[in-house]
CSV table of C-alpha atoms in Angstrom, one decimal:
chain,number,residue,atom,x,y,z
Z,1,MET,CA,83.0,80.6,81.5
Z,2,TYR,CA,80.9,78.4,84.0
Z,3,PRO,CA,77.8,79.5,85.7
Z,4,ALA,CA,79.4,80.2,89.0
Z,5,LYS,CA,76.8,82.5,90.8
Z,6,ASN,CA,78.5,85.5,91.8
Z,7,GLY,CA,82.0,83.8,91.2
Z,8,ASP,CA,84.6,82.9,88.7
Z,9,ALA,CA,85.4,79.6,87.0
Z,10,PHE,CA,87.1,79.2,83.6
Z,11,LEU,CA,88.4,76.1,81.7
Z,12,VAL,CA,90.7,76.9,78.9
Z,13,ASP,CA,91.6,74.8,75.8
Z,14,ALA,CA,94.8,76.1,74.1
Z,15,GLY,CA,95.0,73.5,71.5
Z,16,GLY,CA,94.7,70.6,73.9
Z,17,THR,CA,96.6,72.2,76.8
Z,18,TYR,CA,94.2,72.7,79.6
Z,19,LEU,CA,93.8,75.4,82.4
Z,20,LEU,CA,91.2,75.6,85.2
Z,21,ILE,CA,91.2,78.9,86.4
Z,22,ASP,CA,89.0,79.1,89.8
Z,23,ALA,CA,86.2,77.0,90.2
Z,24,GLY,CA,83.5,79.0,91.8
Z,25,PHE,CA,81.4,77.4,94.7
Z,26,ALA,CA,81.2,73.7,95.3
Z,27,THR,CA,78.0,73.3,93.4
Z,28,THR,CA,79.7,74.9,90.4
Z,29,TYR,CA,82.1,72.1,90.5
Z,30,GLN,CA,79.5,69.4,91.1
Z,31,ASP,CA,76.8,70.7,88.7
Z,32,PHE,CA,79.2,71.8,85.7
Z,33,ILE,CA,82.9,71.1,86.0
Z,34,ALA,CA,83.1,67.6,87.0
Z,35,ALA,CA,81.3,66.3,84.0
Z,36,ASP,CA,83.7,68.1,81.5
Z,37,LEU,CA,86.9,67.0,83.4
Z,38,ALA,CA,85.5,63.4,83.4
Z,39,GLN,CA,85.1,63.7,79.5
Z,40,LEU,CA,88.6,65.2,79.4
Z,41,ALA,CA,90.2,62.2,81.5
Z,42,LYS,CA,88.4,59.8,79.3
Z,43,ARG,CA,89.9,61.2,76.4
Z,44,GLY,CA,93.5,60.9,78.0
Z,45,ALA,CA,93.7,64.6,78.6
Z,46,ARG,CA,95.1,66.3,81.7
Z,47,LEU,CA,94.9,69.7,83.5
Z,48,ASN,CA,98.2,71.2,82.9
Z,49,LEU,CA,97.6,73.8,85.4
Z,50,VAL,CA,95.0,74.7,88.1
Z,51,VAL,CA,94.9,78.3,89.3
Z,52,CYS,CA,93.4,79.6,92.7
Z,53,THR,CA,93.5,83.1,92.1
Z,54,HIS,CA,92.8,84.0,95.5
Z,55,ILE,CA,91.2,82.8,98.9
Z,56,ASP,CA,87.6,83.9,98.4
Z,57,ALA,CA,84.6,81.6,98.6
Z,58,ASP,CA,83.3,82.3,95.1
Z,59,HIS,CA,86.6,81.4,93.5
Z,60,ILE,CA,88.1,78.6,96.0
Z,61,GLY,CA,85.0,76.7,96.8
Z,62,GLY,CA,84.8,74.5,93.5
Z,63,LEU,CA,88.6,73.7,93.8
Z,64,LEU,CA,88.2,72.5,97.3
Z,65,GLU,CA,85.6,70.1,96.2
Z,66,PHE,CA,87.6,69.1,93.0
Z,67,PHE,CA,90.9,68.4,95.0
Z,68,SER,CA,89.0,66.5,97.7
Z,69,GLN,CA,87.4,64.3,95.2
Z,70,ASN,CA,90.1,63.8,92.6
Z,71,GLY,CA,91.8,60.8,94.3
Z,72,THR,CA,95.2,59.9,95.3
Z,73,PRO,CA,98.6,59.8,93.2
Z,74,ALA,CA,97.7,56.2,92.5
Z,75,LYS,CA,94.6,56.9,90.9
Z,76,ARG,CA,93.6,60.3,89.9
Z,77,GLY,CA,90.2,61.4,88.3
Z,78,ILE,CA,92.2,63.6,86.0
Z,79,GLU,CA,95.9,64.2,86.1
Z,80,VAL,CA,97.0,67.6,87.4
Z,81,ASP,CA,100.4,68.7,86.4
Z,82,ALA,CA,100.7,71.9,88.6
Z,83,VAL,CA,98.7,74.0,90.9
Z,84,TRP,CA,98.8,77.5,91.7
Z,85,HIS,CA,97.7,79.0,95.2
Z,86,ASN,CA,99.0,81.5,97.5
Z,87,SER,CA,98.3,80.3,101.2
Z,88,LEU,CA,100.0,81.3,104.4
Z,89,ARG,CA,102.6,78.5,103.7
Z,90,SER,CA,103.7,80.3,100.6
Z,91,LEU,CA,105.1,83.3,102.3
Z,92,PRO,CA,108.3,83.2,104.4
Z,93,ALA,CA,107.4,82.9,108.0
Z,94,PRO,CA,110.0,84.2,110.7
Z,95,THR,CA,111.6,81.4,112.9
Z,96,ALA,CA,109.8,80.8,116.1
Z,97,GLY,CA,108.5,78.1,118.4
Z,98,PRO,CA,105.3,76.2,118.0
Z,99,ASP,CA,102.1,77.8,119.0
Z,100,SER,CA,100.8,77.2,122.5
Z,101,ILE,CA,98.0,75.0,123.4
Z,102,TYR,CA,95.6,77.8,123.6
Z,103,ASP,CA,96.7,79.3,120.2
Z,104,GLY,CA,95.7,75.7,118.9
Z,105,VAL,CA,92.2,76.0,120.5
Z,106,VAL,CA,91.7,79.5,118.9
Z,107,LEU,CA,92.7,78.2,115.4
Z,108,GLU,CA,90.6,75.0,115.7
Z,109,ALA,CA,87.5,77.1,116.6
Z,110,ILE,CA,88.2,78.8,113.1
Z,111,ARG,CA,88.6,75.4,111.6
Z,112,ARG,CA,85.3,74.2,112.9
Z,113,ARG,CA,83.6,77.2,111.6
Z,114,GLY,CA,84.7,75.9,108.1
Z,115,PHE,CA,84.1,77.8,104.8
Z,116,PRO,CA,81.1,79.7,104.0
Z,117,ARG,CA,78.2,78.0,102.3
Z,118,PRO,CA,77.3,79.2,98.7
Z,119,PRO,CA,74.6,81.7,98.3
Z,120,THR,CA,71.5,79.5,98.5
Z,121,SER,CA,68.4,79.2,100.8
Z,122,SER,CA,68.9,75.5,101.4
Z,123,PRO,CA,71.5,73.7,103.3
Z,124,ASN,CA,74.1,72.5,100.9
Z,125,PRO,CA,75.9,69.0,102.0
Z,126,ILE,CA,78.6,69.3,99.4
Z,127,SER,CA,79.9,72.7,100.8
Z,128,ALA,CA,79.5,71.2,104.5
Z,129,ARG,CA,82.0,68.3,103.5
Z,130,GLN,CA,84.9,70.9,102.8
Z,131,GLY,CA,86.5,70.4,106.2
Z,132,SER,CA,90.1,70.9,104.9
Z,133,SER,CA,91.8,74.0,103.2
Z,134,LEU,CA,93.1,73.7,99.7
Z,135,ALA,CA,96.9,73.9,101.1
Z,136,SER,CA,96.2,70.7,103.1
Z,137,LEU,CA,94.5,68.8,100.4
Z,138,LEU,CA,97.4,69.7,98.0
Z,139,ARG,CA,99.8,68.6,100.5
Z,140,GLN,CA,97.9,65.2,101.6
Z,141,HIS,CA,97.4,64.2,97.8
Z,142,SER,CA,101.0,65.2,96.6
Z,143,TYR,CA,100.3,67.8,93.9
Z,144,THR,CA,103.0,69.9,92.6
Z,145,TRP,CA,102.1,73.3,94.2
Z,146,ASN,CA,103.7,76.6,93.1
Z,147,SER,CA,106.5,74.7,91.4
Z,148,GLY,CA,107.3,72.6,94.5
Z,149,ASN,CA,105.6,72.0,98.0
Z,150,GLY,CA,103.8,75.3,98.2
Z,151,SER,CA,106.6,77.0,100.2
Z,152,LYS,CA,107.0,79.8,97.3
Z,153,CYS,CA,104.5,82.2,96.4
Z,154,ILE,CA,103.3,82.9,92.8
Z,155,SER,CA,103.8,86.7,92.4
Z,156,GLU,CA,104.7,89.4,89.8
Z,157,GLY,CA,107.3,88.5,87.2
Z,158,TYR,CA,107.0,84.7,87.4
Z,159,MET,CA,107.2,82.9,84.1
Z,160,HIS,CA,105.6,79.5,83.5
Z,161,THR,CA,105.8,77.5,80.4
Z,162,LEU,CA,103.1,74.6,79.5
Z,163,PRO,CA,103.0,72.2,76.4
Z,164,GLY,CA,101.8,73.4,73.1
Z,165,ASP,CA,103.5,76.6,72.8
Z,166,VAL,CA,101.7,78.0,75.9
Z,167,SER,CA,103.1,80.5,78.3
Z,168,LEU,CA,101.9,82.5,81.5
Z,169,HIS,CA,103.3,85.8,82.3
Z,170,VAL,CA,102.3,86.6,86.2
Z,171,ILE,CA,101.7,90.3,86.5
Z,172,GLY,CA,100.5,90.3,90.2
Z,173,PRO,CA,100.1,89.9,93.0
Z,174,THR,CA,103.4,91.9,94.5
Z,175,THR,CA,104.7,90.0,97.5
Z,176,ALA,CA,103.7,93.2,99.5
Z,177,ARG,CA,100.1,92.5,98.6
Z,178,LEU,CA,100.5,88.9,100.1
Z,179,GLU,CA,102.1,90.2,103.0
Z,180,ASP,CA,99.3,92.8,103.7
Z,181,LEU,CA,96.9,89.6,103.8
Z,182,ARG,CA,98.8,87.9,106.3
Z,183,SER,CA,99.1,91.0,108.4
Z,184,LEU,CA,95.4,91.4,108.3
Z,185,TRP,CA,94.7,87.8,109.2
Z,186,LEU,CA,97.1,88.1,112.3
Z,187,SER,CA,95.6,91.2,113.5
Z,188,GLU,CA,92.2,89.6,113.1
Z,189,VAL,CA,92.9,86.3,114.9
Z,190,LYS,CA,95.0,88.3,117.7
Z,191,LYS,CA,91.5,89.8,118.5
Z,192,LEU,CA,90.4,86.4,119.3
Z,193,GLY,CA,93.2,85.4,121.7
Z,194,TYR,CA,95.8,84.2,119.4
Z,195,LYS,CA,99.6,84.8,120.2
Z,196,GLY,CA,101.3,82.6,117.9
Z,197,SER,CA,103.7,83.1,115.0
Z,198,SER,CA,101.8,81.2,112.5
Z,199,GLN,CA,104.4,78.7,111.9
Z,200,PRO,CA,103.5,76.4,109.0
Z,201,SER,CA,101.0,73.6,109.8
Z,202,ASP,CA,98.0,71.9,108.7
Z,203,LEU,CA,95.9,73.5,111.4
Z,204,ILE,CA,97.5,76.9,110.4
Z,205,ASP,CA,96.6,76.3,106.8
Z,206,ASP,CA,93.0,75.4,107.4
Z,207,ALA,CA,92.4,78.2,109.7
Z,208,TYR,CA,94.2,81.0,107.6
Z,209,GLU,CA,92.1,79.9,104.3
Z,210,MET,CA,88.8,79.5,106.1
Z,211,TRP,CA,89.2,82.8,107.7
Z,212,CYS,CA,90.3,84.6,104.4
Z,213,ALA,CA,87.3,83.0,102.5
Z,214,SER,CA,84.8,84.2,105.0
Z,215,MET,CA,86.2,87.7,105.4
Z,216,PRO,CA,83.7,90.5,104.6
Z,217,ASP,CA,84.4,93.4,102.3
Z,218,ARG,CA,84.6,95.7,105.2
Z,219,SER,CA,87.4,97.8,103.8
Z,220,ASN,CA,85.7,98.0,100.4
Z,221,PRO,CA,84.0,101.3,99.5
Z,222,GLN,CA,80.3,101.3,99.1
Z,223,ALA,CA,79.1,101.5,95.5
Z,224,THR,CA,77.3,104.8,94.7
Z,225,PRO,CA,73.6,104.1,94.0
Z,226,ILE,CA,72.8,104.9,90.4
Z,227,ALA,CA,69.2,105.6,89.3
Z,228,ALA,CA,67.9,103.4,86.5
Z,229,SER,CA,67.7,106.7,84.5
Z,230,GLY,CA,71.2,107.8,85.8
Z,231,ASN,CA,73.9,108.7,83.0
Z,232,LEU,CA,77.1,109.0,85.0
Z,233,ARG,CA,80.3,108.2,83.5
Z,234,LEU,CA,82.8,105.7,85.2
Z,235,ALA,CA,85.2,108.6,85.9
Z,236,GLU,CA,82.4,110.3,88.1
Z,237,VAL,CA,81.7,107.0,90.2
Z,238,TYR,CA,84.9,105.1,90.4
Z,239,THR,CA,86.8,104.5,93.6
Z,240,PRO,CA,89.5,102.3,94.1
Z,241,ASP,CA,89.1,98.8,95.6
Z,242,THR,CA,90.6,98.7,99.1
Z,243,SER,CA,89.9,94.9,100.0
Z,244,ILE,CA,93.3,93.4,100.7
Z,245,PRO,CA,92.0,89.9,99.8
Z,246,ASN,CA,91.1,91.2,96.4
Z,247,GLY,CA,94.6,92.8,96.0
Z,248,SER,CA,96.3,89.3,96.6
Z,249,SER,CA,94.8,88.0,93.4
Z,250,ILE,CA,97.1,86.1,90.9
Z,251,THR,CA,96.7,88.1,87.6
Z,252,PHE,CA,98.3,86.6,84.4
Z,253,ILE,CA,98.5,86.7,80.6
Z,254,VAL,CA,97.9,83.5,79.1
Z,255,SER,CA,99.9,83.2,75.6
Z,256,ALA,CA,98.9,80.3,73.3
Z,257,GLY,CA,100.5,80.7,69.7
Z,258,ASN,CA,99.6,84.2,68.6
Z,259,LYS,CA,96.6,84.6,71.0
Z,260,ARG,CA,97.0,86.6,74.5
Z,261,VAL,CA,94.3,86.5,77.2
Z,262,LEU,CA,94.5,88.7,80.3
Z,263,PHE,CA,93.0,87.2,83.6
Z,264,LEU,CA,92.6,89.7,86.2
Z,265,GLY,CA,90.8,87.7,89.1
Z,266,ASP,CA,89.6,90.5,91.5
Z,267,ALA,CA,92.7,92.7,91.3
Z,268,TRP,CA,93.1,96.2,92.0
Z,269,ALA,CA,92.9,98.3,88.8
Z,270,GLU,CA,96.1,100.5,90.1
Z,271,ASP,CA,98.3,97.4,90.4
Z,272,VAL,CA,97.3,96.1,86.9
Z,273,VAL,CA,97.7,99.5,85.3
Z,274,ALA,CA,101.3,100.0,87.0
Z,275,LYS,CA,102.7,96.6,85.8
Z,276,LEU,CA,101.2,97.0,82.2
Z,277,ARG,CA,102.9,100.4,81.9
Z,278,SER,CA,106.1,99.0,83.1
Z,279,PHE,CA,106.5,97.1,80.0
Z,280,HIS,CA,104.3,99.0,77.3
Z,281,THR,CA,104.3,102.6,76.1
Z,282,PRO,CA,101.1,104.3,77.5
Z,283,THR,CA,100.5,106.1,74.1
Z,284,THR,CA,98.3,103.2,72.9
Z,285,PRO,CA,96.6,100.2,74.7
Z,286,LEU,CA,97.8,96.7,74.9
Z,287,ILE,CA,95.4,94.8,72.6
Z,288,PHE,CA,94.4,91.2,74.1
Z,289,ASP,CA,92.4,88.7,72.3
Z,290,ALA,CA,90.1,88.4,75.5
Z,291,ILE,CA,90.2,90.2,78.9
Z,292,LYS,CA,88.5,88.6,81.8
Z,293,VAL,CA,87.3,91.7,83.5
Z,294,SER,CA,88.3,91.9,87.2
Z,295,HIS,CA,85.9,91.4,90.1
Z,296,HIS,CA,82.8,90.7,88.2
Z,297,GLY,CA,82.7,94.1,86.6
Z,298,SER,CA,82.8,96.1,89.7
Z,299,LEU,CA,83.3,99.9,89.4
Z,300,HIS,CA,85.8,99.6,92.1
Z,301,ASN,CA,88.1,97.5,89.8
Z,302,THR,CA,88.0,98.7,86.5
Z,303,SER,CA,89.1,102.4,86.2
Z,304,VAL,CA,89.3,104.6,83.1
Z,305,ASP,CA,92.9,104.6,83.4
Z,306,LEU,CA,93.1,100.5,83.2
Z,307,LEU,CA,90.7,100.6,80.0
Z,308,SER,CA,93.4,103.2,78.5
Z,309,VAL,CA,96.2,100.8,79.0
Z,310,ALA,CA,94.3,97.6,77.9
Z,311,ASP,CA,91.7,96.9,75.3
Z,312,SER,CA,90.3,93.8,73.4
Z,313,PRO,CA,87.4,92.5,70.9
Z,314,ARG,CA,86.3,90.2,73.7
Z,315,PHE,CA,85.4,91.0,77.4
Z,316,LEU,CA,84.6,88.4,79.7
Z,317,ILE,CA,82.2,89.3,82.8
Z,318,SER,CA,81.5,86.4,85.2
Z,319,SER,CA,78.6,87.2,87.6
Z,320,ASP,CA,74.8,86.6,88.3
Z,321,GLY,CA,74.3,90.0,89.9
Z,322,THR,CA,73.5,88.7,93.4
Z,323,ARG,CA,76.3,90.2,95.3
Z,324,HIS,CA,76.8,94.3,95.2
Z,325,GLY,CA,74.8,94.1,92.0
Z,326,HIS,CA,77.9,93.3,89.8
Z,327,PRO,CA,78.4,94.0,87.1
Z,328,ASP,CA,78.1,97.9,87.2
Z,329,PHE,CA,76.7,99.4,84.3
Z,330,GLU,CA,79.3,102.3,84.2
Z,331,VAL,CA,81.9,99.8,83.6
Z,332,LEU,CA,80.2,98.2,80.8
Z,333,ALA,CA,79.4,101.5,79.2
Z,334,GLU,CA,83.0,102.7,79.5
Z,335,ILE,CA,84.2,99.5,77.9
Z,336,VAL,CA,81.9,100.0,74.7
Z,337,ASP,CA,81.8,103.7,74.6
Z,338,ARG,CA,85.6,104.1,73.6
Z,339,PRO,CA,86.6,104.4,69.9
Z,340,ALA,CA,88.3,101.3,68.5
Z,341,PRO,CA,89.1,99.9,65.1
Z,342,PHE,CA,87.3,96.8,65.9
Z,343,THR,CA,84.0,95.6,67.2
Z,344,ARG,CA,83.9,94.8,70.8
Z,345,HIS,CA,82.0,91.5,72.1
Z,346,LEU,CA,81.1,91.4,75.7
Z,347,PHE,CA,80.4,87.8,77.2
Z,348,PHE,CA,78.4,87.1,80.2
Z,349,ASN,CA,77.6,84.0,81.8
Z,350,TYR,CA,74.1,85.3,83.2
Z,351,GLU,CA,71.6,87.8,82.2
Z,352,THR,CA,71.4,90.8,84.6
Z,353,ALA,CA,69.8,94.1,84.8
Z,354,ALA,CA,73.1,95.5,83.5
Z,355,THR,CA,73.3,93.3,80.4
Z,356,LYS,CA,69.6,94.2,79.5
Z,357,ARG,CA,70.6,98.1,80.1
Z,358,LEU,CA,73.7,97.6,77.7
Z,359,GLU,CA,71.8,95.9,74.9
Z,360,LEU,CA,69.7,99.3,74.7
Z,361,HIS,CA,72.8,101.4,75.0
Z,362,THR,CA,74.3,103.4,72.0
Z,363,SER,CA,78.2,103.8,72.1
Z,364,ARG,CA,79.2,107.3,72.2
Z,365,SER,CA,81.8,106.9,70.0
Z,366,GLY,CA,79.9,105.1,67.4
Z,367,THR,CA,82.0,101.8,67.7
Z,368,ALA,CA,80.2,98.7,67.3
Z,369,PHE,CA,79.6,96.2,70.1
Z,370,SER,CA,77.5,93.1,70.9
Z,371,VAL,CA,76.3,91.5,74.1
Z,372,HIS,CA,76.2,87.6,74.3
Z,373,VAL,CA,75.0,85.5,77.2
Z,374,ALA,CA,77.3,82.3,77.1
Z,375,LYS,CA,75.8,79.7,79.4
Z,376,ASN,CA,78.3,77.0,79.8
Z,377,ASP,CA,79.3,77.4,76.0
Z,378,TRP,CA,82.8,77.7,74.7
Z,379,ILE,CA,84.1,81.1,73.8
Z,380,GLN,CA,86.3,80.8,70.8
Z,381,LEU,CA,89.3,83.2,70.3
Z,382,GLY,CA,89.9,82.1,66.9
Z,383,LYS,CA,87.2,83.0,64.1
Z,384,VAL,CA,84.0,83.6,66.3
Z,385,ASN,CA,80.4,83.2,64.9
Z,386,ASN,CA,78.7,86.2,66.7
Z,387,ASP,CA,75.1,85.7,65.5
């Protein structure tokens, strides 16, 4: 779990089968991920799958940097077998004529605006080089994208098998969530004068992803301020996420041998609950070997209902606390307060106010738990030394 500021970046080693899931900002890739991938390539390893969970700057930025630097098919820095990424091209578009010249001017203006810079006070020359969308890079560099050329989306129910007895079961998003994001984008660019039909093109790819990555969480409810001495429970403060980009997150279960890990991106809790309940009796929770907590531990993406259908001895929370104060303490407390026949270990990639407070917390049920700050270290899912 790389230090990705307020973003996500995960490298998974499933017995020699490797998955890169998001890559934080461009600086996350440059400062941390690039060296690890170079070592893998030197050993003859490859990335069996790269996943961009959704188009948000703190998830996609490092992937843009990676794919812009990884070379051509004739000479890759590291081989990549498959990429998952839902862009506008991945959704079926109505048949229509090409955009007008004026439509092209509107889209070009969005393209020139580019992707947002990472949260830093100084200019970032790495981020400034990101002038193409991930969709454009995947096409230009001939990657296998969404099991083909990117014209199909990765959505709930999709199954994928990788070498070494590794499989992935996609539990979200629904196609409807992806269509919602397209509709939101179209409504926003129409305000700028765009009247086209968003037929697939490199310019459309660029404008769509750059706009989505820059989209503020305007529809997301504001967190209720909690005093440092407050003692409210998650059920008292939880309000569902309504951010359409977050709702488009690719969420999935990775199974390797007898291990299962649930990766939730920034998904809505209600969507995850509905899917997990569709194939499991709700009387007892599904137990995973690890759960990557949705949206950096936001109280809008982990509900009491979600924690009743999914549990684990390991929870992974990725955030430095610089955006919206994530993770929210109410989520962390609810995770450890529930009774369980096992000790829960919570892994963070940064020390934050919430992690410090959690270290002083006593579980309401008496269930044991521990707090770990894993700075660029492997988190083992086999026998773990938790000292």
